[in-house]
Short mmCIF file of C-alpha atoms in Angstrom, two decimals:
data_model
loop_
_atom_site.label_atom_id
_atom_site.label_comp_id
_atom_site.label_asym_id
_atom_site.label_seq_id
_atom_site.Cartn_x
_atom_site.Cartn_y
_atom_site.Cartn_z
CA UNK A 391 4.61 209.99 254.57
CA UNK A 392 2.86 211.17 251.40
CA UNK A 393 0.76 208.85 249.26
CA UNK A 394 3.42 208.92 246.56
CA UNK A 395 6.22 207.99 248.93
CA UNK A 396 4.12 205.28 250.51
CA UNK A 397 3.26 203.83 247.10
CA UNK A 398 6.88 203.76 246.04
CA UNK A 399 7.98 202.09 249.26
CA UNK A 400 5.23 199.47 249.21
CA UNK A 401 6.03 198.52 245.64
CA UNK A 402 9.82 198.40 245.69
CA UNK A 403 10.19 194.62 245.28
CA UNK A 404 13.81 195.00 246.44
CA UNK A 405 14.97 196.35 243.08
CA UNK A 406 17.32 198.82 244.69
CA UNK A 407 15.97 201.67 242.58
CA UNK A 408 16.17 205.16 244.04
CA UNK A 409 12.93 206.69 245.27
CA UNK A 410 11.35 208.95 242.68
CA UNK A 411 12.75 212.44 242.77
CA UNK A 412 10.61 214.78 244.84
CA UNK A 413 7.93 215.21 242.41
CA UNK A 414 9.21 216.09 238.95
CA UNK A 415 7.95 219.58 238.25
CA UNK A 416 5.31 220.69 235.79
CA UNK A 417 6.88 221.27 232.41
CA UNK A 418 9.24 218.34 232.79
CA UNK A 419 10.31 216.58 229.62
CA UNK A 420 9.04 213.03 229.26
CA UNK A 421 10.23 210.77 226.45
CA UNK A 422 8.33 207.54 225.83
CA UNK A 423 9.89 204.82 223.71
CA UNK A 424 7.08 202.68 222.29
CA UNK A 425 3.57 203.60 221.20
CA UNK A 426 1.52 200.62 222.39
CA UNK A 427 -1.07 200.81 225.20
CA UNK A 428 1.62 201.36 227.85
CA UNK A 429 3.16 204.18 225.83
CA UNK A 430 0.15 206.05 224.55
CA UNK A 431 -1.76 205.88 227.84
CA UNK A 432 1.33 207.14 229.66
CA UNK A 433 1.59 210.00 227.17
CA UNK A 434 -2.04 210.96 227.81
CA UNK A 435 -1.52 211.08 231.59
CA UNK A 436 1.80 212.93 231.38
CA UNK A 437 0.61 215.69 229.10
CA UNK A 438 -2.47 216.26 231.27
CA UNK A 439 -0.17 216.61 234.29
CA UNK A 440 1.67 219.41 232.49
CA UNK A 441 4.68 217.55 231.09
CA UNK A 442 6.17 218.12 227.66
CA UNK A 443 5.83 214.70 226.06
CA UNK A 444 7.59 213.14 223.09
CA UNK A 445 6.57 209.63 222.04
CA UNK A 446 8.91 207.66 219.75
CA UNK A 447 7.39 204.80 217.74
CA UNK A 448 8.59 203.07 214.58
CA UNK A 449 5.75 200.71 213.66
CA UNK A 450 2.67 202.87 214.19
CA UNK A 451 0.65 204.15 217.14
CA UNK A 452 -1.07 201.42 219.10
CA UNK A 453 1.90 199.08 218.75
CA UNK A 454 1.43 195.34 218.41
CA UNK A 455 -1.81 195.44 220.43
CA UNK A 456 -3.54 197.51 217.75
CA UNK A 457 -1.65 196.68 214.57
CA UNK A 458 -0.75 192.99 214.77
CA UNK A 459 -2.17 191.35 217.88
CA UNK A 460 -5.21 192.26 219.96
CA UNK A 461 -7.29 194.30 217.51
CA UNK A 462 -6.64 192.02 214.49
CA UNK A 463 -7.15 188.75 216.38
CA UNK A 464 -10.30 189.89 218.16
CA UNK A 465 -11.72 191.23 214.90
CA UNK A 466 -11.11 187.84 213.29
CA UNK A 467 -12.65 186.08 216.29
CA UNK A 468 -15.69 188.39 216.23
CA UNK A 469 -16.31 187.29 212.63
CA UNK A 470 -15.99 183.64 213.64
CA UNK A 471 -18.34 184.25 216.55
CA UNK A 472 -21.04 185.36 214.16
CA UNK A 473 -20.77 182.01 212.40
CA UNK A 474 -21.17 180.09 215.66
CA UNK A 475 -24.72 181.46 215.84
CA UNK A 476 -25.63 179.15 212.96
CA UNK A 477 -24.99 176.15 215.22
CA UNK A 478 -28.34 176.79 216.92
CA UNK A 479 -30.42 177.56 213.82
CA UNK A 480 -32.22 174.22 213.65
CA UNK A 481 -33.05 174.23 217.37
CA UNK A 482 -34.34 177.81 217.12
CA UNK A 483 -36.53 176.95 214.14
CA UNK A 484 -34.57 178.97 211.60
CA UNK A 485 -34.05 177.67 208.08
CA UNK A 486 -30.83 178.70 206.36
CA UNK A 487 -31.46 177.04 203.01
CA UNK A 488 -29.28 174.44 201.37
CA UNK A 489 -26.06 176.48 201.55
CA UNK A 490 -24.38 177.05 204.89
CA UNK A 491 -22.75 180.44 205.50
CA UNK A 492 -19.12 180.51 204.40
CA UNK A 493 -16.20 182.74 205.27
CA UNK A 494 -14.09 184.64 202.74
CA UNK A 495 -10.81 184.79 204.65
CA UNK A 496 -9.16 187.16 202.21
CA UNK A 497 -11.95 189.73 202.63
CA UNK A 498 -11.90 189.16 206.39
CA UNK A 499 -8.16 189.86 206.47
CA UNK A 500 -8.65 193.03 204.45
CA UNK A 501 -11.19 194.23 207.01
CA UNK A 502 -8.88 193.24 209.88
CA UNK A 503 -6.00 195.28 208.46
CA UNK A 504 -8.24 198.24 207.67
CA UNK A 505 -9.69 198.37 211.20
CA UNK A 506 -6.23 198.10 212.78
CA UNK A 507 -4.89 200.92 210.62
CA UNK A 508 -7.89 203.12 211.36
CA UNK A 509 -7.50 202.56 215.10
CA UNK A 510 -3.81 203.43 214.89
CA UNK A 511 -4.58 206.66 213.05
CA UNK A 512 -7.23 207.57 215.63
CA UNK A 513 -4.76 207.08 218.48
CA UNK A 514 -2.17 209.28 216.77
CA UNK A 515 -4.70 212.01 216.06
CA UNK A 516 -5.87 211.93 219.69
CA UNK A 517 -2.34 212.23 221.06
CA UNK A 518 -1.40 215.05 218.71
CA UNK A 519 -4.59 216.89 219.63
CA UNK A 520 -3.46 216.75 223.27
CA UNK A 521 -0.09 218.21 222.34
CA UNK A 522 2.04 215.07 222.37
CA UNK A 523 5.00 215.26 219.97
CA UNK A 524 4.91 211.97 218.03
CA UNK A 525 8.22 211.02 216.40
CA UNK A 526 8.49 208.19 213.88
CA UNK A 527 11.58 206.14 214.68
CA UNK A 528 13.36 203.83 217.10
CA UNK A 529 14.47 205.18 220.46
CA UNK A 530 17.69 204.27 222.28
CA UNK A 531 18.39 205.48 225.79
CA UNK A 532 21.66 207.19 226.69
CA UNK A 533 24.11 205.35 228.93
CA UNK A 534 24.37 207.86 231.75
CA UNK A 535 22.75 210.89 233.35
CA UNK A 536 23.90 214.26 232.10
CA UNK A 537 25.18 216.85 234.62
CA UNK A 538 21.75 218.48 234.81
CA UNK A 539 20.11 215.14 235.72
CA UNK A 540 18.49 214.54 232.36
CA UNK A 541 19.00 211.63 229.97
CA UNK A 542 19.51 211.55 226.24
CA UNK A 543 17.31 209.48 223.96
CA UNK A 544 18.68 208.90 220.46
CA UNK A 545 16.23 208.38 217.61
CA UNK A 546 17.05 206.40 214.47
CA UNK A 547 14.84 205.10 211.69
CA UNK A 548 15.21 201.32 211.79
CA UNK A 549 15.34 198.32 214.11
CA UNK A 550 18.38 196.79 212.36
CA UNK A 551 21.61 197.24 214.27
CA UNK A 552 23.24 199.29 211.51
CA UNK A 553 20.22 201.58 211.27
CA UNK A 554 20.19 202.13 215.04
CA UNK A 555 23.61 203.74 214.81
CA UNK A 556 22.37 206.29 212.26
CA UNK A 557 21.12 208.86 214.76
CA UNK A 558 18.68 211.34 213.27
CA UNK A 559 17.57 213.13 216.43
CA UNK A 560 18.67 213.50 220.06
CA UNK A 561 16.09 214.22 222.76
CA UNK A 562 16.57 215.30 226.36
CA UNK A 563 14.35 213.77 229.06
CA UNK A 564 13.74 214.21 232.77
CA UNK A 565 11.79 210.95 232.69
CA UNK A 566 12.02 208.06 230.24
CA UNK A 567 9.40 205.34 229.85
CA UNK A 568 10.28 202.13 227.97
CA UNK A 569 7.21 200.49 226.42
CA UNK A 570 8.68 198.52 223.54
CA UNK A 571 6.49 195.42 223.86
CA UNK A 572 7.39 191.96 222.63
CA UNK A 573 7.58 189.97 219.41
CA UNK A 574 6.61 186.36 218.55
CA UNK A 575 9.04 183.64 219.58
CA UNK A 576 10.23 181.32 216.81
CA UNK A 577 10.57 177.55 217.05
CA UNK A 578 14.31 176.77 217.06
CA UNK A 579 15.48 175.94 213.54
CA UNK A 580 12.14 176.95 212.02
CA UNK A 581 12.32 180.62 211.00
CA UNK A 582 9.13 182.40 209.98
CA UNK A 583 8.82 182.91 206.22
CA UNK A 584 5.55 184.87 206.22
CA UNK A 585 4.00 182.51 203.64
CA UNK A 586 3.69 179.00 205.08
CA UNK A 587 5.49 179.16 208.43
CA UNK A 588 3.73 181.97 210.23
CA UNK A 589 3.55 183.85 213.49
CA UNK A 590 0.41 185.67 214.61
CA UNK A 591 1.68 188.94 213.16
CA UNK A 592 1.88 187.44 209.66
CA UNK A 593 -1.50 185.68 209.61
CA UNK A 594 -3.40 188.63 208.19
CA UNK A 595 -1.09 189.01 205.20
CA UNK A 596 -1.71 185.52 203.78
CA UNK A 597 -2.35 185.52 200.05
CA UNK A 598 -4.57 182.44 200.17
CA UNK A 599 -6.78 180.88 202.83
CA UNK A 600 -5.22 177.93 204.65
CA UNK A 601 -6.75 174.57 203.82
CA UNK A 602 -5.19 172.84 206.81
CA UNK A 603 -3.66 175.00 209.54
CA UNK A 604 -1.38 173.33 212.07
CA UNK A 605 -1.18 175.43 215.24
CA UNK A 606 1.82 174.82 217.49
CA UNK A 607 1.07 175.97 221.01
CA UNK A 608 -2.17 175.62 222.97
CA UNK A 609 -1.81 178.65 225.22
CA UNK A 610 -4.04 181.69 224.91
CA UNK A 611 -2.93 182.85 221.45
CA UNK A 612 -2.80 179.36 219.95
CA UNK A 613 -6.18 178.35 221.34
CA UNK A 614 -7.90 181.59 220.32
CA UNK A 615 -6.67 181.49 216.72
CA UNK A 616 -7.07 177.74 216.31
CA UNK A 617 -10.68 177.99 217.43
CA UNK A 618 -11.43 180.96 215.18
CA UNK A 619 -9.94 179.44 212.03
CA UNK A 620 -11.75 176.16 212.66
CA UNK A 621 -15.11 177.97 212.86
CA UNK A 622 -14.23 179.93 209.70
CA UNK A 623 -13.97 176.68 207.75
CA UNK A 624 -10.28 175.75 207.93
CA UNK A 625 -9.20 172.27 208.96
CA UNK A 626 -7.17 172.74 212.15
CA UNK A 627 -4.74 170.53 214.03
CA UNK A 628 -3.67 171.88 217.41
CA UNK A 629 -0.36 170.66 218.85
CA UNK A 630 -0.29 170.88 222.65
CA UNK A 631 2.75 169.95 224.68
CA UNK A 632 0.60 169.61 227.81
CA UNK A 633 -2.23 167.28 228.80
CA UNK A 634 -4.87 169.86 227.84
CA UNK A 635 -5.33 173.10 225.98
CA UNK A 636 -5.03 176.35 227.95
CA UNK A 637 -2.79 174.73 230.59
CA UNK A 638 -2.72 177.85 232.78
CA UNK A 639 -6.48 178.40 232.75
CA UNK A 640 -9.10 177.09 235.16
CA UNK A 641 -9.17 173.32 234.64
CA UNK A 642 -12.95 173.08 234.22
CA UNK A 643 -12.86 175.91 231.68
CA UNK A 644 -9.99 174.36 229.74
CA UNK A 645 -11.70 170.97 229.57
CA UNK A 646 -14.90 172.57 228.31
CA UNK A 647 -13.07 174.51 225.59
CA UNK A 648 -11.24 171.36 224.52
CA UNK A 649 -14.55 169.48 224.27
CA UNK A 650 -16.04 172.27 222.15
CA UNK A 651 -12.99 172.29 219.86
CA UNK A 652 -13.23 168.55 219.27
CA UNK A 653 -17.00 168.65 218.78
CA UNK A 654 -16.47 171.21 216.00
CA UNK A 655 -13.95 168.93 214.30
CA UNK A 656 -10.57 170.11 215.52
CA UNK A 657 -7.81 167.51 215.90
CA UNK A 658 -5.89 168.01 219.15
CA UNK A 659 -2.50 166.37 219.59
CA UNK A 660 -1.97 166.33 223.35
CA UNK A 661 1.34 165.58 225.07
CA UNK A 662 3.00 166.39 221.74
CA UNK A 663 5.98 168.71 221.47
CA UNK A 664 6.92 170.17 218.09
CA UNK A 665 10.55 169.70 217.09
CA UNK A 666 10.65 171.52 213.75
CA UNK A 667 8.49 173.00 211.00
CA UNK A 668 9.54 173.03 207.35
CA UNK A 669 8.12 173.83 203.94
CA UNK A 670 7.29 171.11 201.46
CA UNK A 671 6.50 172.80 198.18
CA UNK A 672 2.82 173.66 198.48
CA UNK A 673 2.57 172.88 202.18
CA UNK A 674 4.34 172.29 205.47
CA UNK A 675 5.46 169.44 207.64
CA UNK A 676 5.67 169.59 211.43
CA UNK A 677 7.92 167.04 213.05
CA UNK A 678 7.06 166.07 216.62
CA UNK A 679 9.62 164.91 219.16
CA UNK A 680 7.89 161.51 219.10
CA UNK A 681 8.93 161.16 215.45
CA UNK A 682 5.41 161.65 214.08
CA UNK A 683 5.16 164.05 211.14
CA UNK A 684 2.05 166.18 210.56
CA UNK A 685 1.28 167.58 207.11
CA UNK A 686 -0.72 170.72 206.41
CA UNK A 687 -0.95 173.73 204.14
CA UNK A 688 0.26 176.28 206.74
CA UNK A 689 1.64 176.30 210.26
CA UNK A 690 1.10 178.93 212.93
CA UNK A 691 3.77 178.97 215.63
CA UNK A 692 2.37 180.33 218.89
CA UNK A 693 4.95 179.37 221.50
CA UNK A 694 5.18 182.64 223.37
CA UNK A 695 6.94 185.94 222.87
CA UNK A 696 10.33 187.59 223.28
CA UNK A 697 10.63 191.04 224.89
CA UNK A 698 11.83 193.77 222.53
CA UNK A 699 14.59 195.02 224.80
CA UNK A 700 17.81 194.37 222.89
CA UNK A 701 19.85 197.10 221.24
CA UNK A 702 18.13 200.09 222.85
CA UNK A 703 20.78 200.86 225.47
CA UNK A 704 19.04 199.46 228.54
CA UNK A 705 21.86 197.53 230.21
CA UNK A 706 24.35 200.30 229.45
CA UNK A 707 22.00 202.71 231.22
CA UNK A 708 21.80 200.48 234.30
CA UNK A 709 18.39 199.00 233.58
CA UNK A 710 18.38 195.50 235.01
CA UNK A 711 16.94 192.69 232.85
CA UNK A 712 15.79 189.19 233.76
CA UNK A 713 17.36 186.06 232.28
CA UNK A 714 14.65 186.10 229.59
CA UNK A 715 15.36 189.72 228.71
CA UNK A 716 12.38 191.36 230.44
CA UNK A 717 12.86 194.66 232.24
CA UNK A 718 12.67 194.35 236.02
CA UNK A 719 10.19 196.81 237.50
CA UNK A 720 8.54 197.42 240.85
CA UNK A 721 4.85 197.98 241.40
CA UNK A 722 5.04 201.63 240.36
CA UNK A 723 6.82 200.71 237.10
CA UNK A 724 10.30 201.91 238.15
CA UNK A 725 13.36 200.20 236.75
CA UNK A 726 16.76 200.00 238.47
CA UNK A 727 17.94 203.16 236.65
CA UNK A 728 17.13 206.60 237.96
CA UNK A 729 14.08 208.23 236.34
CA UNK A 730 13.64 205.32 233.92
CA UNK A 731 10.32 203.50 234.00
CA UNK A 732 8.93 200.60 231.94
CA UNK A 733 5.47 199.29 231.11
CA UNK A 734 3.82 196.49 229.20
CA UNK A 735 5.00 193.25 227.64
CA UNK A 736 8.66 194.27 227.73
CA UNK A 737 8.44 193.82 231.52
CA UNK A 738 6.82 190.39 231.53
CA UNK A 739 4.52 191.44 234.40
CA UNK A 740 1.17 190.43 232.87
CA UNK A 741 0.85 190.31 229.06
CA UNK A 742 -2.43 192.17 228.72
CA UNK A 743 -3.08 195.48 226.96
CA UNK A 744 -5.12 196.65 229.97
CA UNK A 745 -2.22 195.96 232.32
CA UNK A 746 0.27 197.67 230.00
CA UNK A 747 -1.96 200.74 229.90
CA UNK A 748 -2.28 200.86 233.69
CA UNK A 749 1.47 200.38 234.16
CA UNK A 750 2.06 203.35 231.85
CA UNK A 751 -0.40 205.51 233.78
CA UNK A 752 1.10 204.48 237.13
CA UNK A 753 4.59 205.32 235.87
CA UNK A 754 3.59 208.86 234.98
CA UNK A 755 1.53 209.43 238.12
CA UNK A 756 4.54 208.38 240.18
CA UNK A 757 7.22 210.16 238.15
CA UNK A 758 5.29 213.43 238.01
CA UNK A 759 4.31 213.45 241.67
CA UNK A 760 0.63 212.58 241.52
CA UNK A 761 -1.10 210.24 243.98
CA UNK A 762 -0.74 206.63 242.87
CA UNK A 763 -1.81 203.14 243.90
CA UNK A 764 0.76 200.43 243.11
CA UNK A 765 -0.16 197.77 240.57
CA UNK A 766 -1.97 194.73 241.95
CA UNK A 767 -2.30 192.05 239.27
CA UNK A 768 -4.51 189.91 241.51
CA UNK A 769 -7.32 192.37 240.75
CA UNK A 770 -7.00 192.13 236.96
CA UNK A 771 -9.97 190.74 235.06
CA UNK A 772 -8.87 188.91 231.92
CA UNK A 773 -10.47 187.03 229.07
CA UNK A 774 -9.41 184.28 226.71
CA UNK A 775 -11.32 184.98 223.50
CA UNK A 776 -12.07 181.42 222.51
CA UNK A 777 -15.62 180.57 221.41
CA UNK A 778 -17.08 180.51 224.05
CA UNK A 779 -14.94 182.98 225.99
CA UNK A 780 -13.21 182.29 229.30
CA UNK A 781 -13.13 185.26 231.69
CA UNK A 782 -11.42 185.19 235.09
CA UNK A 783 -10.52 187.44 237.98
CA UNK A 784 -8.80 187.03 241.32
CA UNK A 785 -7.41 183.92 242.93
CA UNK A 786 -7.69 180.64 241.04
CA UNK A 787 -8.79 177.35 242.53
CA UNK A 788 -5.25 175.97 242.26
CA UNK A 789 -3.79 179.02 244.03
CA UNK A 790 -6.29 178.70 246.84
CA UNK A 791 -5.38 175.05 247.33
CA UNK A 792 -1.64 175.70 247.24
CA UNK A 793 -2.05 178.47 249.83
CA UNK A 794 -4.16 176.15 252.02
CA UNK A 795 -6.96 178.68 252.07
CA UNK A 796 -10.35 177.73 253.46
CA UNK A 797 -12.61 178.66 250.58
CA UNK A 798 -16.02 177.67 249.34
CA UNK A 799 -16.74 177.12 245.64
CA UNK A 800 -20.06 177.19 243.84
CA UNK A 801 -20.70 176.56 240.16
CA UNK A 802 -23.67 176.40 237.81
CA UNK A 803 -23.87 175.54 234.09
CA UNK A 804 -24.97 178.29 231.74
CA UNK A 805 -27.41 175.82 230.16
CA UNK A 806 -29.67 176.26 233.21
CA UNK A 807 -29.99 180.00 232.61
CA UNK A 808 -33.34 180.98 231.04
CA UNK A 809 -31.80 183.54 228.66
CA UNK A 810 -29.27 180.95 227.52
CA UNK A 811 -32.10 178.49 226.84
CA UNK A 812 -33.89 181.10 224.74
CA UNK A 813 -30.73 181.65 222.71
CA UNK A 814 -29.94 177.95 222.35
CA UNK A 815 -26.68 178.34 224.29
CA UNK A 816 -25.43 175.26 226.17
CA UNK A 817 -21.68 175.63 226.62
CA UNK A 818 -20.40 177.43 229.70
CA UNK A 819 -20.64 177.91 233.44
CA UNK A 820 -20.21 180.42 236.26
CA UNK A 821 -17.91 179.60 239.19
CA UNK A 822 -17.27 181.78 242.25
CA UNK A 823 -14.70 181.35 245.03
CA UNK A 824 -15.26 182.90 248.47
CA UNK A 825 -13.65 182.79 251.90
CA UNK A 826 -15.50 180.16 253.94
CA UNK A 827 -15.63 182.20 257.17
CA UNK A 828 -16.35 185.70 255.84
CA UNK A 829 -18.02 185.12 252.47
CA UNK A 830 -15.62 187.60 250.83
CA UNK A 831 -15.33 186.85 247.11
CA UNK A 832 -11.74 185.97 246.18
CA UNK A 833 -12.15 185.04 242.50
CA UNK A 834 -14.33 183.68 239.78
CA UNK A 835 -14.55 182.15 236.33
CA UNK A 836 -17.19 182.76 233.67
CA UNK A 837 -17.32 180.66 230.50
CA UNK A 838 -19.94 181.73 227.98
CA UNK A 839 -20.52 183.87 224.93
CA UNK A 840 -19.27 187.40 225.69
CA UNK A 841 -17.92 186.38 229.08
CA UNK A 842 -15.64 189.41 228.71
CA UNK A 843 -18.75 191.57 229.22
CA UNK A 844 -19.94 189.50 232.19
CA UNK A 845 -16.78 189.47 234.32
CA UNK A 846 -16.94 193.12 235.42
CA UNK A 847 -19.31 192.55 238.40
CA UNK A 848 -16.93 189.90 239.74
CA UNK A 849 -13.96 192.23 239.15
CA UNK A 850 -15.70 194.90 241.22
CA UNK A 851 -16.47 192.32 243.91
CA UNK A 852 -12.86 191.11 244.15
CA UNK A 853 -11.44 194.64 244.02
CA UNK A 854 -13.65 195.95 246.81
CA UNK A 855 -13.75 192.72 248.86
CA UNK A 856 -17.48 192.33 248.54
CA UNK A 857 -19.21 189.34 250.10
CA UNK A 858 -21.38 186.86 248.27
CA UNK A 859 -24.41 188.30 250.08
CA UNK A 860 -23.61 191.81 248.86
CA UNK A 861 -23.28 190.59 245.28
CA UNK A 862 -26.48 188.54 245.37
CA UNK A 863 -28.51 191.32 247.01
CA UNK A 864 -28.16 193.52 243.90
CA UNK A 865 -31.00 193.14 241.41
CA UNK A 866 -30.37 191.48 238.06
CA UNK A 867 -32.49 191.70 234.95
CA UNK A 868 -34.73 188.72 234.20
CA UNK A 869 -33.98 187.02 231.93
CA UNK A 870 -30.24 187.66 231.64
CA UNK A 871 -27.02 185.68 231.66
CA UNK A 872 -25.88 187.79 234.61
CA UNK A 873 -28.69 186.27 236.65
CA UNK A 874 -26.54 183.17 237.03
CA UNK A 875 -23.88 185.27 238.80
CA UNK A 876 -26.40 186.19 241.47
CA UNK A 877 -27.66 182.62 241.74
CA UNK A 878 -24.15 181.21 242.24
CA UNK A 879 -23.45 183.87 244.88
CA UNK A 880 -26.64 182.86 246.75
CA UNK A 881 -25.40 179.27 246.81
CA UNK A 882 -22.43 180.49 248.87
CA UNK A 883 -24.57 182.32 251.50
#
């Protein structure tokens, strides 16, 4: 059995999809619908494998990740992070005068939009330099295979249903990849107006800074943006339907972030579910199911996303969707329709740009006959970009308990680290999980400034099943935050 066949078999997930055709030959036509990380990374792989690639995208290269989500939000958060450095000025012996640093949100938003646009242009230029044919428009897949085994992809200019029927171009494809992403979910009965009732796409177009921002939703997006705006000088009220913020994160990490939020002045409404949001002249009101009404200047609704899978011909083509509208895929990104693959947030597999990109690469490696390793989300390192950041990889503590695994856990506060002391940093910790009998590292959590840069050693350890002794035997720089990683690993010897 070849590596490709083995990969396809091991990742089938009982979808009933046909095995990939014996590798699709060089010069095959690949059409990619969607230009986010899943789409543009797939295009890069496909063209380098000798395929003729056309990428169809209506909003701009980079998709939501670059234009409206990851790049904008992390740029905003990076600005807020700079301001958190002033929290340690007195302890470090630095005088900042009588005026504290302030944030000009309108100028910040201008910079956010400019950086996102520049990144999008760079991605397009890079793809075109490789020979990818980039088409501006909305793609819709044909309902059935043509006699020669190819599929049609129809290109129109707009997302609206009427515009989708105005076909401007028809493409032929041996392989189709769907990478259409997702869009913000609205609160029932509370449509976004782009002025006072906002989703995370609309934040950066505000014409005035919010005086009091009510954030509905305490998951990753809600917590990240609530924390950033609070640091930037906005009064923030965070509405959480659960008993804590970041309900799906490590419990110790979530509790620490909640404590930091409250110390900085954020009001957190726990066990509170929003019923409706409405405008009130120069502000907004948010009605909770308890009957309490919150008043603010703006409201950000961050209650999840909806896959962008409607109206592009998927079900007619035999692509199976979940009840929530996500595309069902196996671990090599195949859908239930022959030679149709999918990647990214439209699949609901793991809503991270890094995962979308890898799913796109895997799809092309598999479709074009290259060696491929099926996707394993248990090896994904991820970060919640609160201030401080929360980075994780591998099995969580809750998962280990539910699976009745015999694991050992060690944890140290960042405040004990000498480099952290020098920098006046107190908030954070390092936690590592390992198998009790073998010492193999199964997961870890890092909470600190730039935890996203610190998680990579643990990601390598989990990926390659390293033991705590192997991790701790590697030298670390003194003084460095990473020294705590080695120290925690030694505790598990």
